[in-house]
Rosetta silent file (secondary structure, phi, psi, omega in degrees, C-alpha in Angstrom):
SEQUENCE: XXXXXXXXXXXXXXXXXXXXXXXXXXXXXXXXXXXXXXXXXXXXXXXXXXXXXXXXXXXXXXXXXXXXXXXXXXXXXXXXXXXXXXXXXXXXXXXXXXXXXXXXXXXXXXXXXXXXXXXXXXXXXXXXXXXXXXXXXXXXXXXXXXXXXXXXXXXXXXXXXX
SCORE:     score description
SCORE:     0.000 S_00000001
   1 L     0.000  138.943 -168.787   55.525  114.250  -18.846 S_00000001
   2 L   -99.359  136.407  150.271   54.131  111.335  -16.083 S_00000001
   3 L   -88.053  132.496 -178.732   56.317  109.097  -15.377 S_00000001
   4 L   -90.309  138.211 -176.629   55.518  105.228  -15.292 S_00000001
   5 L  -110.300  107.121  161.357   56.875  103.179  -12.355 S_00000001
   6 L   -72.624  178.438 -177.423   57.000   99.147  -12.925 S_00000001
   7 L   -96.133  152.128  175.286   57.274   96.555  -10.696 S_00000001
   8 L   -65.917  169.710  169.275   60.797   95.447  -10.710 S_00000001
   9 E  -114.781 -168.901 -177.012   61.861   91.930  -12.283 S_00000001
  10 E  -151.103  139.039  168.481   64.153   89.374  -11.823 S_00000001
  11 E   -55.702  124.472  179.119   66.790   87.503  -13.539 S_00000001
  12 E  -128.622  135.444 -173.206   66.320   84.283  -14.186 S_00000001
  13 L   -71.486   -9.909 -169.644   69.082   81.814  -14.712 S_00000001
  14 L   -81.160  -44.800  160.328   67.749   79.046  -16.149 S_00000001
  15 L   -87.802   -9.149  156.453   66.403   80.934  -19.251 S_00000001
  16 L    93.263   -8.568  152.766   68.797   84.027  -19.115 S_00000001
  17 E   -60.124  114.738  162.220   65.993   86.169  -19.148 S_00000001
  18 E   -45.282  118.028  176.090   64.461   89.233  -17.187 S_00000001
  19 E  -145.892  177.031 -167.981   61.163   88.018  -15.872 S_00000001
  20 E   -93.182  127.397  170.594   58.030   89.159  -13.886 S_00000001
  21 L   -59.504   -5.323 -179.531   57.356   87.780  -10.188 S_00000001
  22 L  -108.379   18.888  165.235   54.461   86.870  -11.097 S_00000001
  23 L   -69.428  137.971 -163.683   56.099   84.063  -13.716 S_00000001
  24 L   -90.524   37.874  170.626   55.466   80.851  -12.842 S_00000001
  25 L  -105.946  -28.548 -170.004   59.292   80.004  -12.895 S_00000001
  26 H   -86.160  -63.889  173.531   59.401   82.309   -9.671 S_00000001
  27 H   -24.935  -45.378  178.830   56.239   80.227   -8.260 S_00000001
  28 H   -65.826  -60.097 -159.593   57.789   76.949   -8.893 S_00000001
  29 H   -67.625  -29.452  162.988   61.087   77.863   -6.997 S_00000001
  30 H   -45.349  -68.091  157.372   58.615   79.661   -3.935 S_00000001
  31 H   -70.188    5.997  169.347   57.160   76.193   -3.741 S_00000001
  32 H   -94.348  -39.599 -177.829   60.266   73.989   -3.740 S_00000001
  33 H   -63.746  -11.606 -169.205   61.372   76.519   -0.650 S_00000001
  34 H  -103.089  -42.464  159.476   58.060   75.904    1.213 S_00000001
  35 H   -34.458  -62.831 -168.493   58.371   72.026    0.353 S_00000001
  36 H   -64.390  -59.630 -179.329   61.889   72.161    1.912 S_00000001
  37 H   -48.941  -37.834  166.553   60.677   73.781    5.090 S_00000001
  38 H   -35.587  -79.325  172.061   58.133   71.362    5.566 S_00000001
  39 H   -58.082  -23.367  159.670   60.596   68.725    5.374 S_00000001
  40 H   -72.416  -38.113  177.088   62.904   70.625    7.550 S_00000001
  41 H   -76.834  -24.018  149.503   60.252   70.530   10.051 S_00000001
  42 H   -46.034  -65.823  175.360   59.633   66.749    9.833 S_00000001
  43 H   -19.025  -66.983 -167.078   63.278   66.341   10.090 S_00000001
  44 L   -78.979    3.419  175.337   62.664   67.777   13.615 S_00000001
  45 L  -121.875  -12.022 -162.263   59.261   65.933   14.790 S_00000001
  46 L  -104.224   27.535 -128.163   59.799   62.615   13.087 S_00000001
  47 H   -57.811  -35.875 -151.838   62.914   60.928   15.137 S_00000001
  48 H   -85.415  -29.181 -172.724   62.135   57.533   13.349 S_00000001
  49 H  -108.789   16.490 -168.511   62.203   59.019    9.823 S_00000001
  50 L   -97.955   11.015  173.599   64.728   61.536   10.205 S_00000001
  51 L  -101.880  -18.919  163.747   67.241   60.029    8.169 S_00000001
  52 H   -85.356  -23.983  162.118   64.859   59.792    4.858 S_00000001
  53 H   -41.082  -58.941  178.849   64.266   63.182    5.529 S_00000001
  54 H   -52.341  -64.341  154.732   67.400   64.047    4.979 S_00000001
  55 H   -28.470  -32.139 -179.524   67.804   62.168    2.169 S_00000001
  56 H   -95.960  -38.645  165.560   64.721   63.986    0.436 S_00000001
  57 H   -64.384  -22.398  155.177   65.895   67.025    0.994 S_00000001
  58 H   -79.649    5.517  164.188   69.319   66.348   -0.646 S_00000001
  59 H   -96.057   10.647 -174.028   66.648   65.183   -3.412 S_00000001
  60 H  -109.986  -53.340  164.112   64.902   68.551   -3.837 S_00000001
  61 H   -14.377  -83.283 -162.057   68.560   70.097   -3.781 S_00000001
  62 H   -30.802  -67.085 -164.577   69.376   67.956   -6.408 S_00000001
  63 H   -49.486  -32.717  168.520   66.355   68.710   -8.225 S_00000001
  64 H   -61.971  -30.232  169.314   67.004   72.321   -8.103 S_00000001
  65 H  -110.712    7.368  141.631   70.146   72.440   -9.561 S_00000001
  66 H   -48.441  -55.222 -166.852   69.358   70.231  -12.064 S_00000001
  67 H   -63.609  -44.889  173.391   66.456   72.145  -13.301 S_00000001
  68 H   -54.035  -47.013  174.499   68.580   75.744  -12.961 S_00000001
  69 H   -85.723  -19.488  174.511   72.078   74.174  -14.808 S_00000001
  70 L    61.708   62.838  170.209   69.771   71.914  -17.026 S_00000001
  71 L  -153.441  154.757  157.498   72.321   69.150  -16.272 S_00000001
  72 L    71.342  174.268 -179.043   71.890   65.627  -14.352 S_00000001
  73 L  -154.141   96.223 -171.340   69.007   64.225  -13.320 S_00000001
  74 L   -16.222  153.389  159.548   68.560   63.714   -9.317 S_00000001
  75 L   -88.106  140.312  167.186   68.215   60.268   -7.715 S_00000001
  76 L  -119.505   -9.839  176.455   65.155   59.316   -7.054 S_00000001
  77 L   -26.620  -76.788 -171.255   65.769   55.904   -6.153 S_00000001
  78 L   -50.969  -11.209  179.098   65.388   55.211   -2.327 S_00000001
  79 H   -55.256  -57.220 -177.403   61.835   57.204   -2.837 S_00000001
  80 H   -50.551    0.653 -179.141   60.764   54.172   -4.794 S_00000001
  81 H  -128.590  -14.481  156.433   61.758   51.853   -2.193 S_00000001
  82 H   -58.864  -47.499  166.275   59.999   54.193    0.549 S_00000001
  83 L   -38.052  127.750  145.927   56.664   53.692   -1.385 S_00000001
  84 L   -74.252  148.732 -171.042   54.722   50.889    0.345 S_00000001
  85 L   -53.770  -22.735  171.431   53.998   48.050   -2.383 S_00000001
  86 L  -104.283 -178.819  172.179   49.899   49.117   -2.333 S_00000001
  87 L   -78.121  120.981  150.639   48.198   52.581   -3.085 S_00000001
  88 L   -50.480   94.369  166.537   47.294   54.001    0.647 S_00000001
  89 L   -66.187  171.135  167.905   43.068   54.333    0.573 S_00000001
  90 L   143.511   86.000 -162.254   42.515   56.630    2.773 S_00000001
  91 L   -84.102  159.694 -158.805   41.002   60.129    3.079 S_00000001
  92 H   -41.388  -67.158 -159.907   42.666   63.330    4.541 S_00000001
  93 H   -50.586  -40.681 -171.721   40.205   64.211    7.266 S_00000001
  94 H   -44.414  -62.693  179.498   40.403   60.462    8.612 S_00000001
  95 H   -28.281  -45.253 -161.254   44.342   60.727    8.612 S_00000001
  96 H   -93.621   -4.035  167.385   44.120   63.928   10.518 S_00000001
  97 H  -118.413   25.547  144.520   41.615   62.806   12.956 S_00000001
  98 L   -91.573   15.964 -176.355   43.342   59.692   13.894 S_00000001
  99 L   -85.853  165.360  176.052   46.528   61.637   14.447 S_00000001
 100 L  -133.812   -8.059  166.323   47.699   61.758   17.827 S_00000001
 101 L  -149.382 -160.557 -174.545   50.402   64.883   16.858 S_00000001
 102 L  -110.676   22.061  173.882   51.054   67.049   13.966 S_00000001
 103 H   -45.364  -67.239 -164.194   53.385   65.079   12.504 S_00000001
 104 H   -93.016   21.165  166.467   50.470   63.830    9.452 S_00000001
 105 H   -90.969  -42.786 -162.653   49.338   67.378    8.911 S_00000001
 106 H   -86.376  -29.691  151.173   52.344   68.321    8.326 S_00000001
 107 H   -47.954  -49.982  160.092   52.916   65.190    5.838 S_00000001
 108 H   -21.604  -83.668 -172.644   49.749   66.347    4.510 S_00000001
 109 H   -53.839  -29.832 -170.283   50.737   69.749    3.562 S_00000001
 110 H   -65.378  -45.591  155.425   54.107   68.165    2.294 S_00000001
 111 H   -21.537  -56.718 -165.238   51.806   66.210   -0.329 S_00000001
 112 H  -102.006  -34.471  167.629   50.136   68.515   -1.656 S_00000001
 113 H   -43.766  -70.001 -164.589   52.682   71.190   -2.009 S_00000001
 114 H   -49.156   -8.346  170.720   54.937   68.491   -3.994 S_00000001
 115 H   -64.569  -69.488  170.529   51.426   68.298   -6.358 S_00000001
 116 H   -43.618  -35.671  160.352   51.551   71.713   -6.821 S_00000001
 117 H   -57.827  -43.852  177.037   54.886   71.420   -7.644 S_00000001
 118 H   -61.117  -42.089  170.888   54.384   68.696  -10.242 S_00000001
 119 H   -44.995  -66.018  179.265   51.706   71.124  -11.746 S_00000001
 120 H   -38.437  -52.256  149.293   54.120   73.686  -11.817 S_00000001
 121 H   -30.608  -85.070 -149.344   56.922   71.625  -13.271 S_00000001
 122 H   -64.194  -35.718  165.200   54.557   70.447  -16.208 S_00000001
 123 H   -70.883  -48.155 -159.162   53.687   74.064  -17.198 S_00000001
 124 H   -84.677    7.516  163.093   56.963   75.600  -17.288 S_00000001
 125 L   -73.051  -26.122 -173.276   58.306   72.348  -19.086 S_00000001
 126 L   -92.439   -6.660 -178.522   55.660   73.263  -21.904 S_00000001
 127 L  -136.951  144.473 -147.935   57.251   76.111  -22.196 S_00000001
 128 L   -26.971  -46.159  174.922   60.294   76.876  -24.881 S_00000001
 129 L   -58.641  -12.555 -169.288   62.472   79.154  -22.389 S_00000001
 130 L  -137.304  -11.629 -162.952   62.324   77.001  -19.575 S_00000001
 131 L   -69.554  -24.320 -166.828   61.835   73.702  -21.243 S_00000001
 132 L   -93.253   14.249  165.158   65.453   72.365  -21.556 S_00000001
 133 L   -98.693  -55.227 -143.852   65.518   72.643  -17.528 S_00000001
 134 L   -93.557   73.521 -175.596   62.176   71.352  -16.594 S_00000001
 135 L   -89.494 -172.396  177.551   62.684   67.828  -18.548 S_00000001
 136 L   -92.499  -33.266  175.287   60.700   64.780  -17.734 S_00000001
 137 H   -34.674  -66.699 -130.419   63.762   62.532  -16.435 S_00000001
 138 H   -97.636    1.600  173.244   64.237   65.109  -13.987 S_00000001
 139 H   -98.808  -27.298  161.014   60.296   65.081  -12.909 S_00000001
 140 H     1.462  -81.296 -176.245   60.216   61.417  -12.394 S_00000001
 141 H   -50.075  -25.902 -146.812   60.749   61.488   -8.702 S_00000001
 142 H   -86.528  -35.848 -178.590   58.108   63.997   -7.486 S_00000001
 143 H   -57.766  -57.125  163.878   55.037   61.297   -8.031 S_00000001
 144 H    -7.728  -63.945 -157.458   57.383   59.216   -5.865 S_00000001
 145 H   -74.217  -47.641 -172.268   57.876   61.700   -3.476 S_00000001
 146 H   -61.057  -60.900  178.888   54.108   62.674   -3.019 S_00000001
 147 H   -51.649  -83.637 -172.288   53.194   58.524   -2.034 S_00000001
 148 H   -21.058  -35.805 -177.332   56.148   58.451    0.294 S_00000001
 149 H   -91.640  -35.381 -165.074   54.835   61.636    2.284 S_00000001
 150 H   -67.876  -35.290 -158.561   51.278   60.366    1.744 S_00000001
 151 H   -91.671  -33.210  158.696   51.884   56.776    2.903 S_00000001
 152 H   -60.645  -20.697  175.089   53.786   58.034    6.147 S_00000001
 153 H   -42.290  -62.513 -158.531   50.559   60.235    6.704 S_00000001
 154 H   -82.977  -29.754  177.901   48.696   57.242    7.347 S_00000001
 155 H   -44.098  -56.535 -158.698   51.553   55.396    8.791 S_00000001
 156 H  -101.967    3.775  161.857   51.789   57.502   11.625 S_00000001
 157 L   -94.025   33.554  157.485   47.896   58.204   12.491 S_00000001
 158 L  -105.097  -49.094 -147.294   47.444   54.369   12.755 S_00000001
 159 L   -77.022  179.036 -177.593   50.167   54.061   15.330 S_00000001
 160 L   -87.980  125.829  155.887   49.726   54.689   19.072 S_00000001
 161 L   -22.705  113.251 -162.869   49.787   57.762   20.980 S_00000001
 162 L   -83.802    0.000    0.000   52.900   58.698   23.090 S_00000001
């Protein structure tokens, strides 16, 4: 008799459920950890900003155990007051070749990961097992979050080279 070998799985708490690594519940939480690093590494290149850093990263906390305990629903406030008052035109390569460090690359990347998160979010919200974590209250902040990294992009390739 052959024996079959699987790949292992993993619990997961928010639906209580045995799931596959390749479940896009595991994806989402992959890309909140790569988010967070990001923003741990602003924290350290950004002296002027390093106190909204902070602040967003006790908002992706937040967000995390909201969505896992399916309780509370993060502040998102000070993002909304982070936002400058117009939409920032402005396309990537220009940003990144008006940079003078790596500062709006790394804002960059920070962008588009929280997109990809908001994708991510919006699927597993659609779906029954995961849905009473992934609400919309609790997604609110992440367009926030994406202008706020986008609008420092361009913030800091306009200014001058130290």
């Amino acid at each position: 008799m052959e024996k079959t070998t699987e790949f292992p799985k993993f619990e997961c708490v928010i639906s209580n459920t045995m799931e596959e690594y390749d479940s896009e519940v595991e994806t989402f939480f992959t890309h909140l950890t790569a988010l967070q690093a990001d923003i741990g590494l602003l924290l350290q290149e950004d002296d002027q900003w390093k106190e909204n850093y902070k602040k967003i990263l006790g908002y992706l906390q937040d967000l995390e155990t909201a969505v896992i305990f399916k309780r509370g629903v993060p502040d998102s406030e000070f993002l909304k007051k982070l936002v400058p008052h117009e939409d920032v035109q402005d396309e990537a390569s220009d940003v990144l070749l008006r940079a003078g460090n790596e500062i709006p690359a790394i804002l960059i990347r920070a962008q588009t990961k929280t997109r990809d998160l908001g994708t991510l979010y919006v699927k597993m919200s659609r779906l029954p097992r995961f849905a009473g974590g992934f609400t919309v209250e609790r997604f609110e902040g992440l367009p926030s979050l994406r202008k706020v990294l986008w609008s420092r992009a361009v913030d800091i390739s306009k200014q001058p080279t130290r």
